[in-house]
CSV table of C-alpha atoms in Angstrom, one decimal:
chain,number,residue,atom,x,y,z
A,1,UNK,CA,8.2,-90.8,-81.3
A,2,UNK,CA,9.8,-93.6,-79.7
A,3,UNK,CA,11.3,-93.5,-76.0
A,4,UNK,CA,15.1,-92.3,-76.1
A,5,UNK,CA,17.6,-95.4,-75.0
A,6,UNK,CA,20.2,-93.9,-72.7
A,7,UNK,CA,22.9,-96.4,-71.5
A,8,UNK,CA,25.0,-95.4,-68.2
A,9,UNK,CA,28.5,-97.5,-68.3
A,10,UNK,CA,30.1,-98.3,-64.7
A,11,UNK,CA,27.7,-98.9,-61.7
A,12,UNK,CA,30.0,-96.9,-59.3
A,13,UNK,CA,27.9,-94.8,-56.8
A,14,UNK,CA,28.1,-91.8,-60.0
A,15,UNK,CA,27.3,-94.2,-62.5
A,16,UNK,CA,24.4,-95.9,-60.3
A,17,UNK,CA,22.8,-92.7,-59.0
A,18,UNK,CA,22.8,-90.9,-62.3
A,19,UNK,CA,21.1,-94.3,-64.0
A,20,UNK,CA,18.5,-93.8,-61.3
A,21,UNK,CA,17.8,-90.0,-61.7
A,22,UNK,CA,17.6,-90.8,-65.6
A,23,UNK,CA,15.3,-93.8,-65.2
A,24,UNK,CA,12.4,-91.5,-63.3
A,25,UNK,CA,9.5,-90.3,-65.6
A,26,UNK,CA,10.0,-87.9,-68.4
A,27,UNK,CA,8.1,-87.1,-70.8
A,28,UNK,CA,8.3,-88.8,-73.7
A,29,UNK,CA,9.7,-91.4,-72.1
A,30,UNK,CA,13.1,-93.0,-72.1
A,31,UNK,CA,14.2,-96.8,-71.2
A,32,UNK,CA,17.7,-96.4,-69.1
A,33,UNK,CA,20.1,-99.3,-68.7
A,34,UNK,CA,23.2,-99.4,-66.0
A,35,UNK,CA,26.3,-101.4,-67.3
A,36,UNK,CA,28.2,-103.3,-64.5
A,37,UNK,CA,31.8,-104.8,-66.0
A,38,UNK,CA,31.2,-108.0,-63.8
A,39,UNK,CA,28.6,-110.4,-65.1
A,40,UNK,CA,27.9,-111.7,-61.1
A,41,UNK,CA,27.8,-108.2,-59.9
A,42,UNK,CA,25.4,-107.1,-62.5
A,43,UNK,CA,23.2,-110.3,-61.7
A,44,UNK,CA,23.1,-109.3,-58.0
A,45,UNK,CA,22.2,-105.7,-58.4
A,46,UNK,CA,19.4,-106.8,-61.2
A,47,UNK,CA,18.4,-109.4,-58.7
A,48,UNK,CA,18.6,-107.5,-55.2
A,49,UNK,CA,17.3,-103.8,-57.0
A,50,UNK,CA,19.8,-102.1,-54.9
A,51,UNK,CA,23.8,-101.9,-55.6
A,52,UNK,CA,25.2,-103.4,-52.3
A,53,UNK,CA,28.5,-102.4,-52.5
A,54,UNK,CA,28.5,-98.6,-54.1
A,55,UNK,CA,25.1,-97.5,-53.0
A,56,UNK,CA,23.6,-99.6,-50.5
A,57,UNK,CA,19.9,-99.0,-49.2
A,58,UNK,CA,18.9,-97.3,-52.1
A,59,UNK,CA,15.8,-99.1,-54.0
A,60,UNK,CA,16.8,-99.0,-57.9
A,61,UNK,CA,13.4,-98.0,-60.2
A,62,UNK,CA,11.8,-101.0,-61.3
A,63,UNK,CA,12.3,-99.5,-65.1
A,64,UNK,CA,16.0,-99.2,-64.9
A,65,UNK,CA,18.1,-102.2,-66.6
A,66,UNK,CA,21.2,-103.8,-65.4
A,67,UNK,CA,23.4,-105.3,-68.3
A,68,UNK,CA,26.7,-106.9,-68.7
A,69,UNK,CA,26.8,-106.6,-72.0
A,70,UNK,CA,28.8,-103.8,-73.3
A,71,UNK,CA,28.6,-103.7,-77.0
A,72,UNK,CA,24.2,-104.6,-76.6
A,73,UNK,CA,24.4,-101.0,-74.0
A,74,UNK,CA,25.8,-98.8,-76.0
A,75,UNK,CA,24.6,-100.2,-79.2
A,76,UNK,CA,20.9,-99.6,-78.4
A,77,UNK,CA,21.7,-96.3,-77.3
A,78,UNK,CA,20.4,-93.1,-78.1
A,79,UNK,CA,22.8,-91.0,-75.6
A,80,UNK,CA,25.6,-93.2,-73.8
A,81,UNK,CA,26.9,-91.6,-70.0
A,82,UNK,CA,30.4,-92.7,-68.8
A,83,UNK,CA,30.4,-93.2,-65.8
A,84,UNK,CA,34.1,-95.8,-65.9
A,85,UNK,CA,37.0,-94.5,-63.2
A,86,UNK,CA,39.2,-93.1,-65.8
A,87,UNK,CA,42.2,-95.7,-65.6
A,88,UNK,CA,39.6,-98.2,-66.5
A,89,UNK,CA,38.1,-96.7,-69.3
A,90,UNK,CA,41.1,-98.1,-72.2
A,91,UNK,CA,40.0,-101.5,-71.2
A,92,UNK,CA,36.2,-101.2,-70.8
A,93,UNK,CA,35.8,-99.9,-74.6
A,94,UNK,CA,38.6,-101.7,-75.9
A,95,UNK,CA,36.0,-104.3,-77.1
A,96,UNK,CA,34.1,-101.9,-79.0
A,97,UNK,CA,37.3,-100.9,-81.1
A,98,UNK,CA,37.0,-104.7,-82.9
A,99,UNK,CA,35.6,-104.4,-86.2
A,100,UNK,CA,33.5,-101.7,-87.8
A,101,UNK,CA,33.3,-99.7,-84.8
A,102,UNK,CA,32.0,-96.2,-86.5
A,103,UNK,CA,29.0,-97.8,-86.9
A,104,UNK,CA,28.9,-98.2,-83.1
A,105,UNK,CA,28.8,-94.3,-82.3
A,106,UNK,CA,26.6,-93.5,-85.6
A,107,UNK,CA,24.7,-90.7,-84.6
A,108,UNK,CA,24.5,-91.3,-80.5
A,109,UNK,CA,25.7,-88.8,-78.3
A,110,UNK,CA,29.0,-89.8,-75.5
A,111,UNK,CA,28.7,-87.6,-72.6
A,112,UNK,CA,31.5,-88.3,-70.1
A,113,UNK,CA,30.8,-88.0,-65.8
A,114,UNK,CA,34.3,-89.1,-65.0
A,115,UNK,CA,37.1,-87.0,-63.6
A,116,UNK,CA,40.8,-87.8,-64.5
A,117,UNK,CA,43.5,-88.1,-66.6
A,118,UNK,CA,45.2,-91.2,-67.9
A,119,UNK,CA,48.4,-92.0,-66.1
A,120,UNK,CA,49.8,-93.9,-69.8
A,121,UNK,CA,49.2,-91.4,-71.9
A,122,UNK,CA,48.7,-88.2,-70.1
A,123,UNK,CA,45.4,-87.9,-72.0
A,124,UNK,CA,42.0,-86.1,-70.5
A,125,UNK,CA,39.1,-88.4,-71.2
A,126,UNK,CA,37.8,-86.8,-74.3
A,127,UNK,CA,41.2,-87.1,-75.8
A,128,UNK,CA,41.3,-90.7,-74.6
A,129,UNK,CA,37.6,-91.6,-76.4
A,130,UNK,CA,38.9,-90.0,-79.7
A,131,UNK,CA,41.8,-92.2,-80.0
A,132,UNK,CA,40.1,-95.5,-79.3
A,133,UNK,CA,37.1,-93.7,-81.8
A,134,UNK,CA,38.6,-91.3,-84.2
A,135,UNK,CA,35.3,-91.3,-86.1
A,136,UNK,CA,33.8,-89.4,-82.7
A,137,UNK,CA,32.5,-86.2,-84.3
A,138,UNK,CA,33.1,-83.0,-81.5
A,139,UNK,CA,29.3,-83.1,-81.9
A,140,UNK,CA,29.1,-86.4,-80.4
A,141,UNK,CA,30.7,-85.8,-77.0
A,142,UNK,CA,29.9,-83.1,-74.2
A,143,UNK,CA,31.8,-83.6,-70.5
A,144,UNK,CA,29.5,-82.8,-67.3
A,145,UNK,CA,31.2,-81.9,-64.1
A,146,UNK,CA,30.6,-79.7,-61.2
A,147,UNK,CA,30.1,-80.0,-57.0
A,148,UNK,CA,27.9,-83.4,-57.1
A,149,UNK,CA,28.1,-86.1,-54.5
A,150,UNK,CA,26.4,-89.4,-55.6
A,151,UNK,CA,25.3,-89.3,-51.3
A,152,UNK,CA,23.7,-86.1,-52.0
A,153,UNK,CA,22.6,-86.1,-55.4
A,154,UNK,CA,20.5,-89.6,-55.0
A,155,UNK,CA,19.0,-87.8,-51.8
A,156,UNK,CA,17.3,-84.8,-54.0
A,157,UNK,CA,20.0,-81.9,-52.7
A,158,UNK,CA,19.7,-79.5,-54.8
A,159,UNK,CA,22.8,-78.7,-56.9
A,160,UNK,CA,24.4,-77.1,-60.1
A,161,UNK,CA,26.4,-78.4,-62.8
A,162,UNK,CA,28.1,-77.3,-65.7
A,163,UNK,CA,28.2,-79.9,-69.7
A,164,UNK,CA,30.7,-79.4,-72.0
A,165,UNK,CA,30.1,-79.5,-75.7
A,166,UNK,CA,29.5,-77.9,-79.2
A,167,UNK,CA,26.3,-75.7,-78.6
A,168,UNK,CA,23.9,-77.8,-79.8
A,169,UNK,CA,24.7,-80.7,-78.1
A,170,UNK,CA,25.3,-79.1,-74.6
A,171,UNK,CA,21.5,-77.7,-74.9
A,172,UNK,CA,20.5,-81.0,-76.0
A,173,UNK,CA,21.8,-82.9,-72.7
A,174,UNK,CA,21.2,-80.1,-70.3
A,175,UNK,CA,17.6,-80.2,-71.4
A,176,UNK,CA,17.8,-84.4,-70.9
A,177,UNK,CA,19.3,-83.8,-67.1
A,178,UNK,CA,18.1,-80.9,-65.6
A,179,UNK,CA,15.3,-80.5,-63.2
A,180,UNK,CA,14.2,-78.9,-60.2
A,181,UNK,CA,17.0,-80.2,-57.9
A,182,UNK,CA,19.9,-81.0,-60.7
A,183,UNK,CA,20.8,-77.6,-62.7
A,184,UNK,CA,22.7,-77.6,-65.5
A,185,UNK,CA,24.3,-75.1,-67.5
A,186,UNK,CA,26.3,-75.0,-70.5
A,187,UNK,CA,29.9,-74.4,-71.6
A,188,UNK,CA,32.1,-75.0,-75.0
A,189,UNK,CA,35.4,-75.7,-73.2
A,190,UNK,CA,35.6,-79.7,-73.0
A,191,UNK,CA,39.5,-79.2,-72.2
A,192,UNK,CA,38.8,-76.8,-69.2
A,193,UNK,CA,36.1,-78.8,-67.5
A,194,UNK,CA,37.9,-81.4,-67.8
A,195,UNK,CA,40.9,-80.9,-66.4
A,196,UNK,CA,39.6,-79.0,-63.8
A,197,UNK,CA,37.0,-82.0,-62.4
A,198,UNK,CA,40.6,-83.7,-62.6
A,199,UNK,CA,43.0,-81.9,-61.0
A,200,UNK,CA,40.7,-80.8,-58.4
A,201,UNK,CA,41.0,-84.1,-57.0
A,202,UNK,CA,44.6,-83.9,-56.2
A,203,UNK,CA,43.8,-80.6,-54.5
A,204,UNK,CA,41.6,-82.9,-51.9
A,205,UNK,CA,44.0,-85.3,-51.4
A,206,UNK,CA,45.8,-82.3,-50.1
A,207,UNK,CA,42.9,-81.0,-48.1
A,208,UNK,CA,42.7,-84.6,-46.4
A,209,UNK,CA,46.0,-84.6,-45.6
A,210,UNK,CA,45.6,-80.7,-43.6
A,211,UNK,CA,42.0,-82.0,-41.8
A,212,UNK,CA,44.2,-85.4,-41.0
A,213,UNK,CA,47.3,-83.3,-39.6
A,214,UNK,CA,44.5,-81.2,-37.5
A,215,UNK,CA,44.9,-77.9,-39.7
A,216,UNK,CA,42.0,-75.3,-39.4
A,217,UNK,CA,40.0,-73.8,-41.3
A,218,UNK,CA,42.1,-71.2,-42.7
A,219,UNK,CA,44.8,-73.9,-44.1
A,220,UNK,CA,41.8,-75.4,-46.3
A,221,UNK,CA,41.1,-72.0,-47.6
A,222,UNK,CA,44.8,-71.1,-48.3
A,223,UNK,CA,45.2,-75.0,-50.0
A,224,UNK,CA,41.9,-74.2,-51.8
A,225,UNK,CA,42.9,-70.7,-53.0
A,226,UNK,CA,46.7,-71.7,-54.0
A,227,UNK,CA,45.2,-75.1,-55.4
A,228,UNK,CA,42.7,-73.2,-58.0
A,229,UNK,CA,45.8,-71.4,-59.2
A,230,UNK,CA,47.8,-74.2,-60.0
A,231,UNK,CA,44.7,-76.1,-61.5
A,232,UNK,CA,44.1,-72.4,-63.6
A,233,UNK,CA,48.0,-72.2,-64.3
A,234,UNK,CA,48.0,-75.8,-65.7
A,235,UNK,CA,44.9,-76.0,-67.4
A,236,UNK,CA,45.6,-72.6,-69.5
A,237,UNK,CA,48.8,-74.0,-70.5
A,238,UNK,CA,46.7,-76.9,-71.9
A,239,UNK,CA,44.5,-74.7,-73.9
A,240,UNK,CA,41.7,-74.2,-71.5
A,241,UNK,CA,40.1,-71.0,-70.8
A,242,UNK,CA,40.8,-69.0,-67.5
A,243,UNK,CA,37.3,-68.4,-66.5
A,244,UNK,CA,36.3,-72.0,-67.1
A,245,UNK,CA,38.4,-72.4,-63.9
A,246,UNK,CA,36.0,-70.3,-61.8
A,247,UNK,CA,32.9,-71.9,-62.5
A,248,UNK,CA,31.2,-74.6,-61.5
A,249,UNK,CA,33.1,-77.3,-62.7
A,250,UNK,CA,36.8,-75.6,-61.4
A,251,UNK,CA,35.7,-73.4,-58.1
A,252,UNK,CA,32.9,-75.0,-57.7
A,253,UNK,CA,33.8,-78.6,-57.5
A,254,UNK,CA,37.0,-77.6,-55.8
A,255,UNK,CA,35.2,-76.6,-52.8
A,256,UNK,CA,33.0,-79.6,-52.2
A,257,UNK,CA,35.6,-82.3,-52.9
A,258,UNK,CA,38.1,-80.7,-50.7
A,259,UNK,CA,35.3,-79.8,-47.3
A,260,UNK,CA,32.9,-82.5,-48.0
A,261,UNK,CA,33.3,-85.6,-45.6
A,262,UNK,CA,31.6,-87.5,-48.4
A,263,UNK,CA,34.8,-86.8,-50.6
A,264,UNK,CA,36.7,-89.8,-51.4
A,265,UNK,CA,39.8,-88.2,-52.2
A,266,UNK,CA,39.7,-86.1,-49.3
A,267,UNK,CA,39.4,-89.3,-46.8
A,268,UNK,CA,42.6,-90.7,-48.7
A,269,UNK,CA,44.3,-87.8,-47.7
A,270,UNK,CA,42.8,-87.6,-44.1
A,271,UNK,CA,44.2,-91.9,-44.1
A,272,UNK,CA,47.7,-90.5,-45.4
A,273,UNK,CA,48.2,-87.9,-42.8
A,274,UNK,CA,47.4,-90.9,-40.2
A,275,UNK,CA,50.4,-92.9,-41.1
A,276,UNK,CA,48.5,-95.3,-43.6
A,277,UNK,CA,50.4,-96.0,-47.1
A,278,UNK,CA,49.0,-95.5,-49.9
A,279,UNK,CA,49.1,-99.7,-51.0
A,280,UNK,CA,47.4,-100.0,-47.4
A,281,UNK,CA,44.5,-97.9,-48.2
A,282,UNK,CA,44.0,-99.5,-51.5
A,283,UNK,CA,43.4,-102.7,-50.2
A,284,UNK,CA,41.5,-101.5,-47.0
A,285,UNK,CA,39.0,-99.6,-48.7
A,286,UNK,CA,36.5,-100.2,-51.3
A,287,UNK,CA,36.8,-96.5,-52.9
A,288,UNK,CA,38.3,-95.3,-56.1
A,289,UNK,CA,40.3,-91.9,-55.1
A,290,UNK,CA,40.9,-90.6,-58.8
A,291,UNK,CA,43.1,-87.8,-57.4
A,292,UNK,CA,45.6,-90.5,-56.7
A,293,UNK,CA,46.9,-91.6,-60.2
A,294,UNK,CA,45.6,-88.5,-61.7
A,295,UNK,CA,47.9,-86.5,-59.1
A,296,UNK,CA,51.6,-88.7,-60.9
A,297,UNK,CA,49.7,-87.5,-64.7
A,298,UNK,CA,49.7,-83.9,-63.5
A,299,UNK,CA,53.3,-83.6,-62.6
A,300,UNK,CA,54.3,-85.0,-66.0
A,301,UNK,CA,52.4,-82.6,-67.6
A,302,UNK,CA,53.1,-79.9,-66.0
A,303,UNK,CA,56.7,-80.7,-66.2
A,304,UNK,CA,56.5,-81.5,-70.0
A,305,UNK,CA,54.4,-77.8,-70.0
A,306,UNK,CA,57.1,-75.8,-67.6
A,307,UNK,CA,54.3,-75.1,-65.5
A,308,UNK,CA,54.7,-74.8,-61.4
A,309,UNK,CA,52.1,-76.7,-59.3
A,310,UNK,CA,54.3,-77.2,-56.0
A,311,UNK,CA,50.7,-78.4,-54.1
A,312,UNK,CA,50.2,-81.2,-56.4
A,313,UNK,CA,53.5,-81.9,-56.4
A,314,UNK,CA,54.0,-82.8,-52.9
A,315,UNK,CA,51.2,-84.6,-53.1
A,316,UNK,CA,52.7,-86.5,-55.7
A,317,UNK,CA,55.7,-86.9,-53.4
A,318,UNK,CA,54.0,-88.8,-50.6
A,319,UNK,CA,51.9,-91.0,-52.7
A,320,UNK,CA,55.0,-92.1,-55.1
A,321,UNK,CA,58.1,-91.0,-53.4
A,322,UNK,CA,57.2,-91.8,-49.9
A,323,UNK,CA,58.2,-88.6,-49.1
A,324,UNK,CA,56.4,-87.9,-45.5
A,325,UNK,CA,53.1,-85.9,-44.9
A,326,UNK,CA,55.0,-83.4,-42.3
A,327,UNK,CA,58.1,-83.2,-44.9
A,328,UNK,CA,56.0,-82.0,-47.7
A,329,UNK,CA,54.2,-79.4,-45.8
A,330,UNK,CA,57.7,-78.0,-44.6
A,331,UNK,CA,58.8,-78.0,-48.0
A,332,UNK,CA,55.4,-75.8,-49.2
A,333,UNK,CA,55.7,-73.6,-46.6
A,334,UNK,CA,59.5,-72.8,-47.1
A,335,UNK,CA,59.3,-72.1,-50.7
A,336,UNK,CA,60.1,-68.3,-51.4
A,337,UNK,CA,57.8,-65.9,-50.9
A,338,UNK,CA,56.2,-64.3,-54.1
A,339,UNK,CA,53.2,-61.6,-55.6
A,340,UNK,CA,50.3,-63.5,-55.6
A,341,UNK,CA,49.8,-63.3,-59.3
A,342,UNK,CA,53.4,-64.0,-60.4
């Protein structure tokens, strides 16, 4: 039986540590190749064995290709990973949408590891990848999400996950992934993990902002608890299940992202609370804070849905209204009092 070909597009620190964890041994063998968009930075990582700028100091496996090539990637693919920030994605496939495309997905396997939801459209990611391939069967495409830091992940730190997908194909990919430090289990509710690996994000940017202001403890656990409910509230209203939102990929990621220093939406919100704008910590900092866009998507769909999520939406306030940090925690804590599960 020949070796399965995985491809891993976007060599962000997810995309680049999962192409390493996939490139180790397995048995029957498997030839991995990381896609980078830009033809010099895909050079210099093939070159150097080491990503510089996403994941620097860690030694790539000598088996593990780089490409540029987009339509090469996924066409010799077995089992394509996505690892593009979310407002990219649109333009990274575009070029696969010329032509014959549904002979480009002909019995591979897309399994999405990004976390968002596209500002244009309003669209999760599996939504997103069955417009731009409407020949996509459900049975082609799984979603994995859960509490796992590229930093910790590359480092062996044990962790659990949760993939997304019809039956069959969940069990096929949790049995590709897992291993002693990386446990995976399965789920059938694409929509829910989805949206909650995305709107957990705009939960850390509020987190951030309460470690940035000098909050304690206690206002991370109240932000936490009253953020899960407006993820729940939301994503129900978009079809998801309710008790998606308490596993892995809704309570589960929602704690790491919003306590975990390595959280990149949780420093934006820490850089907010210090006076920075928004434009200024774009252009500082290296990072791609998915809670940020994803965080002006939610309002509109919650709006569009009549659904309250008066966390988010301050968060939303500051970013795009410039509506300041101390305002917007006034305005959360004034808002009338109310049973918990009202």
């Amino acid at each position: 039986m020949p070796p399965l070909n995985i491809a891993v597009i976007g060599a962000g620190s997810w995309g680049t540590t999962f192409a390493v964890r996939m490139a180790r041994p397995a048995p029957g063998g498997r030839r991995v190749t990381l896609y980078e968009h830009f033809p010099q930075v895909a050079r210099d990582i093939a070159k150097r064995r080491e990503n510089r700028l996403f994941l620097p100091k860690v030694v790539l496996p000598r088996d593990l290709a780089v490409s540029n090539d987009l339509a090469a990637c996924v066409g010799d693919a077995d089992v394509v990973f996505n690892a593009v920030p979310t407002q990219f994605v649109r333009g990274v496939y575009r070029s696969l949408c010329r032509g014959d495309s549904e002979m480009t997905w002909n019995g591979k396997i897309l399994v999405n590891l990004s976390k968002g939801i596209e500002v244009k459209t309003g669209k999760i990611i599996s939504q997103l990848f069955r417009e731009l391939f409407p020949k996509l069967l459900p049975s082609q495409y799984a979603a994995l999400s859960g509490p796992s830091h590229a930093e910790e992940v590359i480092r062996d730190i044990p962790t659990a996950v949760v993939v997304a997908g019809e039956k069959r194909t969940a069990a096929q990919i949790q049995k590709m992934v897992a291993d002693k430090h990386f446990r995976l289990y399965t789920n059938d509710d694409v929509t829910g993990v989805e949206l909650a690996g995305a709107l957990k994000n705009c939960i850390a940017l509020a987190s951030g902002i309460c470690v940035g202001l000098g909050f304690g403890d206690k206002t991370l656990a109240a932000i936490m608890t009253r953020g899960l409910a407006e993820i729940s509230r939301l994503g129900v209203a978009m079809g998801a299940r309710p008790e998606t939102f308490m596993g892995l990929a809704g309570l589960g990621d929602l704690v790491v992202t919003c306590s975990s220093p390595h959280s990149r939406n949780r420093r934006f919100g820490e850089l907010l609370a210090q006076g920075q704008s928004p434009k200024s910590i774009c252009r500082k900092y290296r990072f791609v804070a998915e809670g940020v866009a994803t965080s002006k998507a939610a309002v509109r769909m919650a709006t569009k849905a009549g659904v309250e999520i008066p966390i988010i939406g301050e968060v939303y306030n500051i970013i795009y209204r410039s509506k300041s940090v101390r305002r917007s925690v006034e305005s959360l804590l004034a808002r009338p009092i109310r049973p918990e599960r009202a």
